[in-house]
XYZ file of C-alpha atoms in Angstrom:
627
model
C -103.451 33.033 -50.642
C -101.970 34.116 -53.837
C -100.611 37.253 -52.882
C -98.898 35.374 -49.992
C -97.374 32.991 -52.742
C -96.393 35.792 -55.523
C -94.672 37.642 -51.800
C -92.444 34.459 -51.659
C -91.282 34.034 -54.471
C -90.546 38.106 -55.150
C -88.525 37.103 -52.097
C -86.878 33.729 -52.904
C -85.548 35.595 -55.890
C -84.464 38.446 -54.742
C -82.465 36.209 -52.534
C -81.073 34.547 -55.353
C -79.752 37.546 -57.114
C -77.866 38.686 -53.895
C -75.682 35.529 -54.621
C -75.044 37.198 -57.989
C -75.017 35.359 -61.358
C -71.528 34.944 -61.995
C -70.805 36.193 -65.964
C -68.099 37.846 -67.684
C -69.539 40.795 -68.626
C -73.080 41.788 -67.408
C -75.431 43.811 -69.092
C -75.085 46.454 -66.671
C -71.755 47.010 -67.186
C -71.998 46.904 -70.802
C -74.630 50.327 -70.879
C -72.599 52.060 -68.355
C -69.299 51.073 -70.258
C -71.191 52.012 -73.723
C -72.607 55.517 -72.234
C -69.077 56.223 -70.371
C -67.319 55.138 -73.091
C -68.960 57.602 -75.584
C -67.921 60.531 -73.323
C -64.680 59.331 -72.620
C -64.309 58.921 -76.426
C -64.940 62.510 -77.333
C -62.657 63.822 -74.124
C -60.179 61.297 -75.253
C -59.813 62.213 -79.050
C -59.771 66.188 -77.565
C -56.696 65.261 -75.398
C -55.365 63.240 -78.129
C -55.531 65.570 -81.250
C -54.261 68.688 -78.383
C -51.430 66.164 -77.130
C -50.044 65.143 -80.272
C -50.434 68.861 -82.227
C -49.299 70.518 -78.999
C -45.902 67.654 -78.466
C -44.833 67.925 -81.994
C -44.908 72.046 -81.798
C -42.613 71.474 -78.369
C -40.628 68.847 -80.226
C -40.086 70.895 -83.144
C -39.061 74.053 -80.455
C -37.146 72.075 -78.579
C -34.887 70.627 -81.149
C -34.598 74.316 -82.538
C -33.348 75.076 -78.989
C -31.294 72.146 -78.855
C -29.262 73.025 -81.152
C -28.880 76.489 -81.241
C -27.667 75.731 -77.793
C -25.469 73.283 -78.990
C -23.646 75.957 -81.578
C -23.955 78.290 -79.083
C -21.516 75.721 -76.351
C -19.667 74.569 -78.825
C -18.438 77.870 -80.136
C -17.917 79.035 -76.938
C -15.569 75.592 -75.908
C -14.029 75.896 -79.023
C -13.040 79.736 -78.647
C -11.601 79.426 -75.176
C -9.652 76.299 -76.475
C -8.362 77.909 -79.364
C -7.648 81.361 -77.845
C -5.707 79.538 -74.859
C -3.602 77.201 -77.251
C -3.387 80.634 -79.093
C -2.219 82.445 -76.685
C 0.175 79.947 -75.383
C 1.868 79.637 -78.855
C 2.438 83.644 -78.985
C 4.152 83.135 -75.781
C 6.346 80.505 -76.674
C 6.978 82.026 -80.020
C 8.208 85.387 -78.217
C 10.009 83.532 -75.387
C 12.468 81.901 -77.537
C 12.872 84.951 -79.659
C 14.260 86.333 -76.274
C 16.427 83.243 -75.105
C 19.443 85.451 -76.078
C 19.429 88.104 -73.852
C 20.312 89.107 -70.439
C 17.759 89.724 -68.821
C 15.661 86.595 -70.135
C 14.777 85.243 -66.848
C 13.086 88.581 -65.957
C 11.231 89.014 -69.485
C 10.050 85.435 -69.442
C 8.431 85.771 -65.820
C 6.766 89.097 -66.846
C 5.430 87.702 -70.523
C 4.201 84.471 -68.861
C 2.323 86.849 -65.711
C 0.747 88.996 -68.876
C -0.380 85.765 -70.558
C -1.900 84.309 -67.309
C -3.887 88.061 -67.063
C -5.268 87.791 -69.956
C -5.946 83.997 -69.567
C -7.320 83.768 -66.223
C -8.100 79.785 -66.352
C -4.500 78.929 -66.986
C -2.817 76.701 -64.011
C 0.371 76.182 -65.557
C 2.066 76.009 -68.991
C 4.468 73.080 -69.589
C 7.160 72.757 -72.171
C 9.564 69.692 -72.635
C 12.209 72.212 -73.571
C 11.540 74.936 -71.070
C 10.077 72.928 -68.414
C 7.091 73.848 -65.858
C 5.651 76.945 -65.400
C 2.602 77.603 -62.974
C 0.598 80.920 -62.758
C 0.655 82.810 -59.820
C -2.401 81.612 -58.495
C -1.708 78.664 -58.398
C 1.887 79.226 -57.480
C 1.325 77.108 -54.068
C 0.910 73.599 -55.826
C 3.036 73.823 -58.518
C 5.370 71.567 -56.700
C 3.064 68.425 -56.625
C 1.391 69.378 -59.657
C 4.488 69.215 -61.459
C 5.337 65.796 -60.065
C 1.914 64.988 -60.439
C 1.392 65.953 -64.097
C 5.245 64.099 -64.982
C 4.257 61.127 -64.027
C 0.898 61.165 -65.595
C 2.886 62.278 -68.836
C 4.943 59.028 -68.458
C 1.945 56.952 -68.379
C 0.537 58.205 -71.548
C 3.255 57.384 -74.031
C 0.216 57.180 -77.025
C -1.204 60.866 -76.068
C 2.572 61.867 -76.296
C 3.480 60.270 -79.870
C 0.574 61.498 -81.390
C 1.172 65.072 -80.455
C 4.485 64.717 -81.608
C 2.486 63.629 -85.059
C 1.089 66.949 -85.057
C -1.771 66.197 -83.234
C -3.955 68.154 -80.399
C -4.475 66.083 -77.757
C -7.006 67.650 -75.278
C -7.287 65.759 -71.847
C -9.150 65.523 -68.630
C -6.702 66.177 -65.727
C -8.716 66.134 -62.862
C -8.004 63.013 -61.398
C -4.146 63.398 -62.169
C -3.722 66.770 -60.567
C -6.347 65.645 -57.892
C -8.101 68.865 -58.842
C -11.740 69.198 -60.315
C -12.300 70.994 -63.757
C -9.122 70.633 -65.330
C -8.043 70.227 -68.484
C -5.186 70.203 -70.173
C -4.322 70.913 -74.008
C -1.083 68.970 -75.584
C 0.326 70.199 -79.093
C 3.449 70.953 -80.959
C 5.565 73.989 -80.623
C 7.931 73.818 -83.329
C 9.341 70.376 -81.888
C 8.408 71.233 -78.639
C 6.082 68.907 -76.420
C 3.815 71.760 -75.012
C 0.898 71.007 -72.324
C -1.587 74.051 -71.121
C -3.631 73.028 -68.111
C -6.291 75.308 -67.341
C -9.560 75.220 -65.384
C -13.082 74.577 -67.409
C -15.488 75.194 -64.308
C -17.309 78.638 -65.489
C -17.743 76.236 -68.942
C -19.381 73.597 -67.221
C -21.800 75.752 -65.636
C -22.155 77.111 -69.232
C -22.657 73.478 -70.196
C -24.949 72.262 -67.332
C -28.009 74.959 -67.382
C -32.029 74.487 -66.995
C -33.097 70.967 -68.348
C -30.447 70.629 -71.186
C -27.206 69.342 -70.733
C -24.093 69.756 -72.988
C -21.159 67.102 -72.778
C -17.421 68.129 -74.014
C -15.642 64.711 -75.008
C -12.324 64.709 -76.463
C -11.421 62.573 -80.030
C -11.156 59.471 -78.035
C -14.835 59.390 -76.574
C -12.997 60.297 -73.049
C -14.937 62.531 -71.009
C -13.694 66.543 -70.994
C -16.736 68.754 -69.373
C -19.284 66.218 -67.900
C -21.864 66.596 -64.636
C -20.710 64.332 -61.292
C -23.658 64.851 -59.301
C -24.854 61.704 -58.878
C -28.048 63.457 -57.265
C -28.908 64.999 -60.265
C -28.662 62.381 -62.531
C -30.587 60.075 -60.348
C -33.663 62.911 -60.711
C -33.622 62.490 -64.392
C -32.986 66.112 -65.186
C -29.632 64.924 -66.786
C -28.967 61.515 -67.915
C -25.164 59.871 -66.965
C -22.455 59.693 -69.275
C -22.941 56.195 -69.968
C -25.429 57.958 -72.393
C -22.693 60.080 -74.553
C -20.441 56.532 -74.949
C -23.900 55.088 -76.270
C -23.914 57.942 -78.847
C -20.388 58.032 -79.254
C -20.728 54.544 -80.423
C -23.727 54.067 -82.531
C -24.801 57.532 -83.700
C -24.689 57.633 -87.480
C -24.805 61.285 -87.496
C -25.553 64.316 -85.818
C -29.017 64.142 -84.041
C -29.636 60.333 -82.003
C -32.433 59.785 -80.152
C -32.323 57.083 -76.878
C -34.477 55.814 -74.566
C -32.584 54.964 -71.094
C -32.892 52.091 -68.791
C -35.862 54.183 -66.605
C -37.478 54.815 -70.138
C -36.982 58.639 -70.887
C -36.518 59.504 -74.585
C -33.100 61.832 -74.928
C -32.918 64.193 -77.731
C -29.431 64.811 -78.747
C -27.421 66.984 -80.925
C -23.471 66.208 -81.711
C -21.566 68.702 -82.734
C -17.297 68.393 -84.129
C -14.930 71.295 -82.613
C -11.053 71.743 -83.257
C -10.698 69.509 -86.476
C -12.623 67.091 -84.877
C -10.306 66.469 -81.910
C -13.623 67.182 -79.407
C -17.176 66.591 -79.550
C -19.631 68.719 -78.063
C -23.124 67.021 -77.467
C -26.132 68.209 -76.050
C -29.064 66.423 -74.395
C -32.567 67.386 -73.898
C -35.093 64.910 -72.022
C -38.558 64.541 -73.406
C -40.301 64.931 -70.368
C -38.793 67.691 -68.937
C -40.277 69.221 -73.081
C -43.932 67.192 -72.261
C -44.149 68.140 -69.068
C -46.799 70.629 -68.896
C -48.419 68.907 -71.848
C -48.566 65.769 -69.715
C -49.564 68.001 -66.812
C -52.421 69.199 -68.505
C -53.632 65.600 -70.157
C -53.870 64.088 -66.549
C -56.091 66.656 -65.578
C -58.416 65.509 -68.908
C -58.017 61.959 -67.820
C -58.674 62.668 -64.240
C -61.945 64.518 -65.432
C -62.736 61.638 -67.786
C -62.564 58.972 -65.406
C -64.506 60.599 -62.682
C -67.304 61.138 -65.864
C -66.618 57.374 -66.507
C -67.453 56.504 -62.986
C -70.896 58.709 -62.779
C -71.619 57.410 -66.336
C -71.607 54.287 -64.729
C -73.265 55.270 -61.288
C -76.142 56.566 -63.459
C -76.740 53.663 -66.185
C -76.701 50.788 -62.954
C -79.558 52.577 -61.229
C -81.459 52.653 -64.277
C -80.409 49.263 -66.175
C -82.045 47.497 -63.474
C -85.042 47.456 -64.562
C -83.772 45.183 -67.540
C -80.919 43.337 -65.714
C -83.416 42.355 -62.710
C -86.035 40.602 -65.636
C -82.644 38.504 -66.781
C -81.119 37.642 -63.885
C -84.589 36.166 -63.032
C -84.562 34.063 -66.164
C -80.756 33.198 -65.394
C -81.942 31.850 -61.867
C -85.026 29.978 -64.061
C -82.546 28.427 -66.495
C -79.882 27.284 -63.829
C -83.034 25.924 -62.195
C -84.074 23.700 -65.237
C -80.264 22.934 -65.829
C -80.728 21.277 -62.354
C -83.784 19.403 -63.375
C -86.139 21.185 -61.464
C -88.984 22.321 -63.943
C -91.147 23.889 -61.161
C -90.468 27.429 -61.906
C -92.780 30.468 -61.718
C -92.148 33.667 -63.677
C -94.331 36.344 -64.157
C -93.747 38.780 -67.055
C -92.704 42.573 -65.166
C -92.640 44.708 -68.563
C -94.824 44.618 -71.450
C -91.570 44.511 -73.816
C -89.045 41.963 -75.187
C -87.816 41.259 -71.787
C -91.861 40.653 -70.447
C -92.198 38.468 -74.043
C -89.180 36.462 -73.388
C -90.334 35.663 -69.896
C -93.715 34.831 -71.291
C -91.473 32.300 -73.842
C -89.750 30.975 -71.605
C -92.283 29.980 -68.873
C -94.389 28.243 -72.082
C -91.108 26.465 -73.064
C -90.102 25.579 -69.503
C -93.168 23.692 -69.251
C -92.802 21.795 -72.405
C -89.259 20.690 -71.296
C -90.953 19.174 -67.893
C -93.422 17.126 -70.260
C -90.704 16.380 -72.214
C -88.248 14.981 -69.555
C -91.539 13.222 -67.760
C -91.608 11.256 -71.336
C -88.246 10.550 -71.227
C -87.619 9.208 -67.737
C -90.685 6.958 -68.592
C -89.183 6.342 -71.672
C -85.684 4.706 -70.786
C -87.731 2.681 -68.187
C -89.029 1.077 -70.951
C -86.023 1.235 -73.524
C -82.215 1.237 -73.449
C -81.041 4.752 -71.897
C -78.342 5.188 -74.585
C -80.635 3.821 -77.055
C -83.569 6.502 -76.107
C -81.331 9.166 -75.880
C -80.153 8.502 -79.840
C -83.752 7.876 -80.619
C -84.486 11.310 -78.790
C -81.845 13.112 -80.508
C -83.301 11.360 -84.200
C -79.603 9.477 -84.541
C -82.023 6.416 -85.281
C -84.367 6.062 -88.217
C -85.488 3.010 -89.550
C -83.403 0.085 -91.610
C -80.148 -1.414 -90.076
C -76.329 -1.494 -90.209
C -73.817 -4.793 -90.813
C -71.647 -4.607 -87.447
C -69.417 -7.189 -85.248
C -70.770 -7.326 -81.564
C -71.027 -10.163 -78.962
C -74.238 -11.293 -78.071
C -75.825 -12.783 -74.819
C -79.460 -14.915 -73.799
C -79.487 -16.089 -70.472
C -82.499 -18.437 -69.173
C -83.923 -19.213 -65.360
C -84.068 -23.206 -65.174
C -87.610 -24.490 -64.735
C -88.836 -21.286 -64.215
C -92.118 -22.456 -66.252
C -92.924 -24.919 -62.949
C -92.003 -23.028 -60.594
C -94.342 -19.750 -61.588
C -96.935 -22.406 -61.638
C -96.585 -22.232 -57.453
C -96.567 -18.761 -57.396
C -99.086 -15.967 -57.240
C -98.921 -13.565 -60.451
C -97.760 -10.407 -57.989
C -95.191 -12.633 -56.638
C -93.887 -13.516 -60.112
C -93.402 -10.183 -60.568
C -91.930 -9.045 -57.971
C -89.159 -12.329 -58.479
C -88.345 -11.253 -61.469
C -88.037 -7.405 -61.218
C -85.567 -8.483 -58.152
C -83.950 -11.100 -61.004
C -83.799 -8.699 -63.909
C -82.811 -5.561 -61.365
C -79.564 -7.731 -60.387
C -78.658 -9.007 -63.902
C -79.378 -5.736 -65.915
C -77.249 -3.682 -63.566
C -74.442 -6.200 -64.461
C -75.160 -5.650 -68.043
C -75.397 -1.978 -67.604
C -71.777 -1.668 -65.591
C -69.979 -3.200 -68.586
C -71.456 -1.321 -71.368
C -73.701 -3.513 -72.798
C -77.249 -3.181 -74.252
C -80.500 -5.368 -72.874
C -81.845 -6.019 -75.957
C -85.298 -7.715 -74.601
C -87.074 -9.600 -71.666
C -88.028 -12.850 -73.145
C -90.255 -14.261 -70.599
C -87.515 -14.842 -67.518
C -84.717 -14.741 -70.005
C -82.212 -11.812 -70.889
C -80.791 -10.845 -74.626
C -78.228 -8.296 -74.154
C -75.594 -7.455 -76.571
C -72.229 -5.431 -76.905
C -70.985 -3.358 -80.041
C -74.023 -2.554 -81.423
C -75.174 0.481 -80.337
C -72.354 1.536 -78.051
C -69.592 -0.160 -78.197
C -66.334 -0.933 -75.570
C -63.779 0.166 -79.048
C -63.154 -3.163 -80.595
C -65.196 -6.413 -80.788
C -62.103 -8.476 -78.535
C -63.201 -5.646 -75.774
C -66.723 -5.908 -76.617
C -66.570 -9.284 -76.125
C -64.796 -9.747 -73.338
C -67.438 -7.109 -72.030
C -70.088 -9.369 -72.198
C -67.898 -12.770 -70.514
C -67.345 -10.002 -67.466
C -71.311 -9.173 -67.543
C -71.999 -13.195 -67.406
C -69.197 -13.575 -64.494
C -70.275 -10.781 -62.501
C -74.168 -12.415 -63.055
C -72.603 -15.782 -61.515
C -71.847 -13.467 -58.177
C -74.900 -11.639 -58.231
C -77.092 -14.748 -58.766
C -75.123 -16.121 -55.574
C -76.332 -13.095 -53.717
C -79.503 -13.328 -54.677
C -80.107 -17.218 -54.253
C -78.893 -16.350 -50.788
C -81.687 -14.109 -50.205
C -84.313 -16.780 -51.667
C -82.874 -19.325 -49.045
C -83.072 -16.444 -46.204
C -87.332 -16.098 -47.222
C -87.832 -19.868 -47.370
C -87.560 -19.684 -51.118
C -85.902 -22.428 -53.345
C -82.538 -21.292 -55.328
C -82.515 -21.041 -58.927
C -79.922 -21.417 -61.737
C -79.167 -20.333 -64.879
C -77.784 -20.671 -68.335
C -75.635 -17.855 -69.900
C -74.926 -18.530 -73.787
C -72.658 -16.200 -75.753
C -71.758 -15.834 -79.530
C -69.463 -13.318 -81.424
C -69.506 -12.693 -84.965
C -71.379 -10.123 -87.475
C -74.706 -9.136 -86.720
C -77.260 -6.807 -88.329
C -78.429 -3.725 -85.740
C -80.828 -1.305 -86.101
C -84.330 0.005 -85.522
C -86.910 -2.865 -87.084
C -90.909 -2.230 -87.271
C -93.002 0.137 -88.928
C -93.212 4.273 -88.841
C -95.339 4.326 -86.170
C -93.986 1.577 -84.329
C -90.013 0.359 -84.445
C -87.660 -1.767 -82.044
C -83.886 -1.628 -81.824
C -82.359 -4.836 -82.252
C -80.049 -7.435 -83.607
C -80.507 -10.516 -85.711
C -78.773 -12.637 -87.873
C -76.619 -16.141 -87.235
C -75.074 -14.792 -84.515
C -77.927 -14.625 -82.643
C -79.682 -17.542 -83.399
C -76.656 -19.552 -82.482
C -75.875 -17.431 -78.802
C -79.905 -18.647 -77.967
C -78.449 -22.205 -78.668
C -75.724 -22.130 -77.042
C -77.693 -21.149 -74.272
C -79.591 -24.065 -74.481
C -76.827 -26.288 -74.317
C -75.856 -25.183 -70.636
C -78.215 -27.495 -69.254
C -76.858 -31.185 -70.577
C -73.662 -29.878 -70.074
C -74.176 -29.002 -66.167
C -72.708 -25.669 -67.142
C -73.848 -22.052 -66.556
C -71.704 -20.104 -69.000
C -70.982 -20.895 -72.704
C -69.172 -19.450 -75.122
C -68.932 -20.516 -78.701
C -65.446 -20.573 -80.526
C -65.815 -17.332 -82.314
C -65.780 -15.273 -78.288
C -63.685 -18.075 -76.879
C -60.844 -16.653 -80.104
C -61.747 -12.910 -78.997
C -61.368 -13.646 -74.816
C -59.302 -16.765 -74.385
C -56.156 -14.946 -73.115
C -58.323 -13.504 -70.295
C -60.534 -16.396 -69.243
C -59.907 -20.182 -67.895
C -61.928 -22.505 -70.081
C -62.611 -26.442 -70.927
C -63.944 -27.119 -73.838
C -67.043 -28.982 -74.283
C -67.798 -31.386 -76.682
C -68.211 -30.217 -80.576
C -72.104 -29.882 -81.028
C -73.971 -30.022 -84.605
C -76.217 -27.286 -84.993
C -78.941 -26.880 -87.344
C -77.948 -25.478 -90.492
C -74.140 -26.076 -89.783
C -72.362 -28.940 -91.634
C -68.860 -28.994 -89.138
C -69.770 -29.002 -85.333
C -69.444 -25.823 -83.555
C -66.847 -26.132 -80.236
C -68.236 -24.388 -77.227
C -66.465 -23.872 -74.404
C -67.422 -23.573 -70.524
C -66.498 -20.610 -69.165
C -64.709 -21.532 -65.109
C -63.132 -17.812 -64.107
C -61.632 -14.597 -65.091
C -57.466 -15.237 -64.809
C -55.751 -14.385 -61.800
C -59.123 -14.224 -60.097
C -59.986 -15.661 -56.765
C -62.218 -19.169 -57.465
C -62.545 -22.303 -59.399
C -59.617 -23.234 -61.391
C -61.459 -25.934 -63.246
C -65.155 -27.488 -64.398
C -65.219 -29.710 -61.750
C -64.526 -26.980 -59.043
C -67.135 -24.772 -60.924
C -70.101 -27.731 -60.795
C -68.741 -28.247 -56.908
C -69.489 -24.224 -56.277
C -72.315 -23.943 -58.142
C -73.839 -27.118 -56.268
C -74.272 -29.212 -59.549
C -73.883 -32.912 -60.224
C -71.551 -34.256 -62.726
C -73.199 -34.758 -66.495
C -73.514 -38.203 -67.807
C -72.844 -36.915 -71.651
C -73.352 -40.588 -73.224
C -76.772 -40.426 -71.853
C -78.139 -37.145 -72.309
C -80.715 -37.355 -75.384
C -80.481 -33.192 -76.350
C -82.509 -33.847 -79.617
C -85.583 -34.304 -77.927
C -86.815 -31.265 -78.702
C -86.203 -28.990 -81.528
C -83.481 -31.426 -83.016
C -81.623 -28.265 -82.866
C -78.015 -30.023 -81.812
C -76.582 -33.265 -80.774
C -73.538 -33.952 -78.891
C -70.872 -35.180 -81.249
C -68.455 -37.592 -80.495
């Protein structure tokens, strides 16, 4: 039979962890992350120290590279510029030498065919004092091309002011000759306006080689030699031109560095040419320098992972031998958080795990005694009270506080328990004390004691509703909703051939004294003081008054905005030298009911008082009704 027990619960748990404990980071997890991470740690500070010794070698090269390729471009672009503008000087120098004789028509046309030999890329040579020229290969549009490059001139009054300055002005040309890789050279001949065009395509393939890129931009920033394949520079093997104007216009010096808009770092080297009338600058991409660095660290990474994933393969099959153990006493705890103490562990190892089962099981079993003690315990006391008492927030002696407190009393309840059996007494007033505790309960208060058939409660002592106006108008609810529960349950005495009963409700406000009275071994919480004594006398005064709620003046000063009230007649209590006014309490405001006392007696079935004629000092002398 006890094999058949241990069976089902080896399989009521193992059903349980299939649901999986939810928590952020399981001990499984944690060895095979520990483990993993140890091998991925070593890989990872290999890949690192190679990466980083390896990049700054290629960074270092490739800088070298960069700009020996840059001098390399530059010198180049600045020795075909200056040999062309060279050239075409020594022609115009010897042409007007020769203006004077015969046959100068002839001599020009065979000077200008020997300068266009040696100067292959020359289109045409214009001069505002000779006019245009075009080489013979390019002899077929020299008409448009003329009229072409005229009006361009006449659009570009600045370029033509500052060569008459002195200054070189070089130009792009392309788009006004409708021709691709052209570029023209303005300067002063004597005071000659002279213009070279000539085409720059075997320099841009110069320019635009392997993964660097060299840029030719004029004094102005304007674009000379640059790449239009849009194809290319979409691959990111060379970045727009958009990228030289960013240079152009915040580089402090020669080398810049800039990271475009799909994040690639540019390494670039500017270079001056031709008295600074052009700029060569050329661009290397990181990546395209990483890339077989890269190459080779996502191979590492690749291998690191897949050891990170068999790291973690490994540890899981063997960490559950702990994690099963825990998960167990997971299930155990969330069990007890539940209140369900019933719980059956048995230790699996004979280490910490196995001891902390052994623990638990003893402790799990002390919380069941302990929570058996406690539901008998707030049977008997005040749940708020018992759980402050459990926690030690109580110890003995008091505290000065303002609270509101309450007695209520059964009329004649001494002869009518004479007609009752002692089992039926009890069971009256458990069904009594069940209606008007819950009443107490739903507004906060305390129930202080059972006094026979009546009820002390009290508000602000222990807990409290957050000021003594809401504690007491806390307890004037509690006595209200008693009125409607006490209708209820006089209904159910008439339904069992039972007589109805009624009661008094009395209720004082003032300062009190609170706190746990007795002995060590033995101690109460309570209240005492004035205030108490005189909310059991005013409860006491319900009956010559044919009322069943009073309130004294100190409440009636806390709740009188809330309530409908007449007051009663002053009353002298014992110990008082003015008399204390009490007031009857008829209804909440804007509540559904008796407006005044009269309505109130009517509902509650009661006959007018005769006050002249009640004696209320028979007694205890306690009070008389005062005039």
């Amino acid at each position: 039979m006890k094999d058949k027990t241990d069976i089902v619960e080896k399989k009521e748990l193992k059903k349980n962890r299939k649901r999986r404990i939810k928590v952020k980071h399981p001990i499984g997890v944690k060895l095979g992350t520990i483990f993993a991470s140890l091998v991925i740690l070593v890989l990872g500070i290999t890949v690192a120290l190679v990466y980083i010794l390896f990049a700054n070698d290629q960074r270092v090269n490739a800088k070298s590279n960069t700009i020996s390729l840059n001098e390399t471009t530059a010198n180049a672009v600045q020795t075909k510029l200056q040999n062309i503008q060279s050239s075409v000087n020594n022609y115009l120098n010897v042409i007007y030498v020769l203006k004077e004789d015969e046959d100068f028509e002839e001599e020009q046309k065979i000077f200008f065919n020997e300068l266009c030999k040696a100067n292959q890329e020359i289109l045409f040579v214009y001069s505002s004092e000779d006019g245009f020229y075009a080489a013979p290969g390019f002899a077929d549009n020299a008409a448009s091309a003329q009229t072409q490059f005229t009006k361009w001139l006449d659009k570009n009054p600045i370029t033509k002011n500052s060569v008459k300055q002195g200054n070189v002005e070089i130009k792009d040309l392309s788009q006004a000759l409708n021709r691709k890789y052209t570029l023209g050279t303005l300067f002063r001949n004597g005071k000659t306006l002279v213009c070279v065009a000539f085409d720059v395509e075997a320099l841009k393939e110069t320019c635009f080689k392997n993964s660097n890129a060299t840029y030719v931009v004029n004094g102005r920033g304007e674009p000379l030699i640059y790449e239009d394949n849009d194809t290319v520079i979409q691959a990111g093997i060379i970045p727009s031109f958009d990228i030289v104007t960013e240079i152009m216009n915040n580089s402090s010096g020669n080398e810049y560095v800039f990271k475009d808009s799909s994040d690639n770092n540019w390494i670039y080297i500017r270079m001056n040419i031709l008295d600074n009338s052009c700029s060569v600058i050329t661009l290397t991409s990181e990546s395209s320098i990483l890339k077989a660095i890269n190459l080779t660290a996502l191979r590492i990474i690749a291998i690191s992972v897949a050891v990170f994933f068999l790291s973690i393969i490994i540890i899981r099959f063997f960490s559950r031998s702990l994690t099963n153990p825990v998960e167990d006493l997971v299930i155990a705890t969330n069990s007890i958080d539940s209140g369900n103490y019933d719980i059956h562990l048995k230790p699996r190892t004979k280490d910490e795990i196995g001891y902390l089962t052994d623990r638990f099981m003893h402790m799990s079993g002390g919380l069941a005694e302990r929570q058996r003690l406690m539901t008998t315990f707030t049977k008997f006391v005040n749940k708020d009270i018992a759980q402050k008492a459990a926690s030690g927030q109580l110890t003995l002696g008091g505290e000065n506080k303002r609270a509101t407190v309450f007695f209520s009393d059964i009329r004649s309840f001494t002869a009518m328990s004479e007609k009752m059996t002692a089992p039926q007494v009890v069971e009256f007033l458990n069904d009594y004390f069940t209606r008007m505790v819950d009443c107490v309960n739903k507004t906060n208060g305390i129930v202080d004691k059972f006094i026979g058939d009546a009820v002390m409660a009290v508000w602000g002592a222990a807990t409290t509703n957050g000021s003594p106006e809401e504690d007491a108008w806390a307890a004037v609810k509690a006595a209200l909703m008693m009125r409607i529960a006490l209708y209820h349950f006089n209904e159910n005495q008439i339904m069992h051939g039972r007589n109805p009963i009624k009661i008094g409700c009395g209720i004082n406000s003032g300062p009190i004294v609170a706190g746990q009275i007795g002995s060590e071994d033995h101690m109460n919480y309570t209240v005492i003081g004035d205030t108490v004594n005189l909310a059991s006398r005013t409860e006491a005064l319900n009956k010559p008054f044919a009322t069943d709620i009073l309130i004294t003046e100190n409440t009636y000063k806390l709740v009188h905005d809330k309530i409908i009230a007449e007051e009663m007649p002053g009353v002298h209590v014992k110990g008082k030298t003015d008399p204390i006014k009490m007031y009857a309490v008829v209804n909440a405001k804007g509540v559904k009911g008796p407006k005044d006392i009269h309505k109130l007696r009517e509902f509650l079935g009661w006959d007018e008082p005769e006050l002249d004629k009640v004696n209320t000092d028979e007694e205890e002398k306690k009070y008389k009704i005062g005039k």
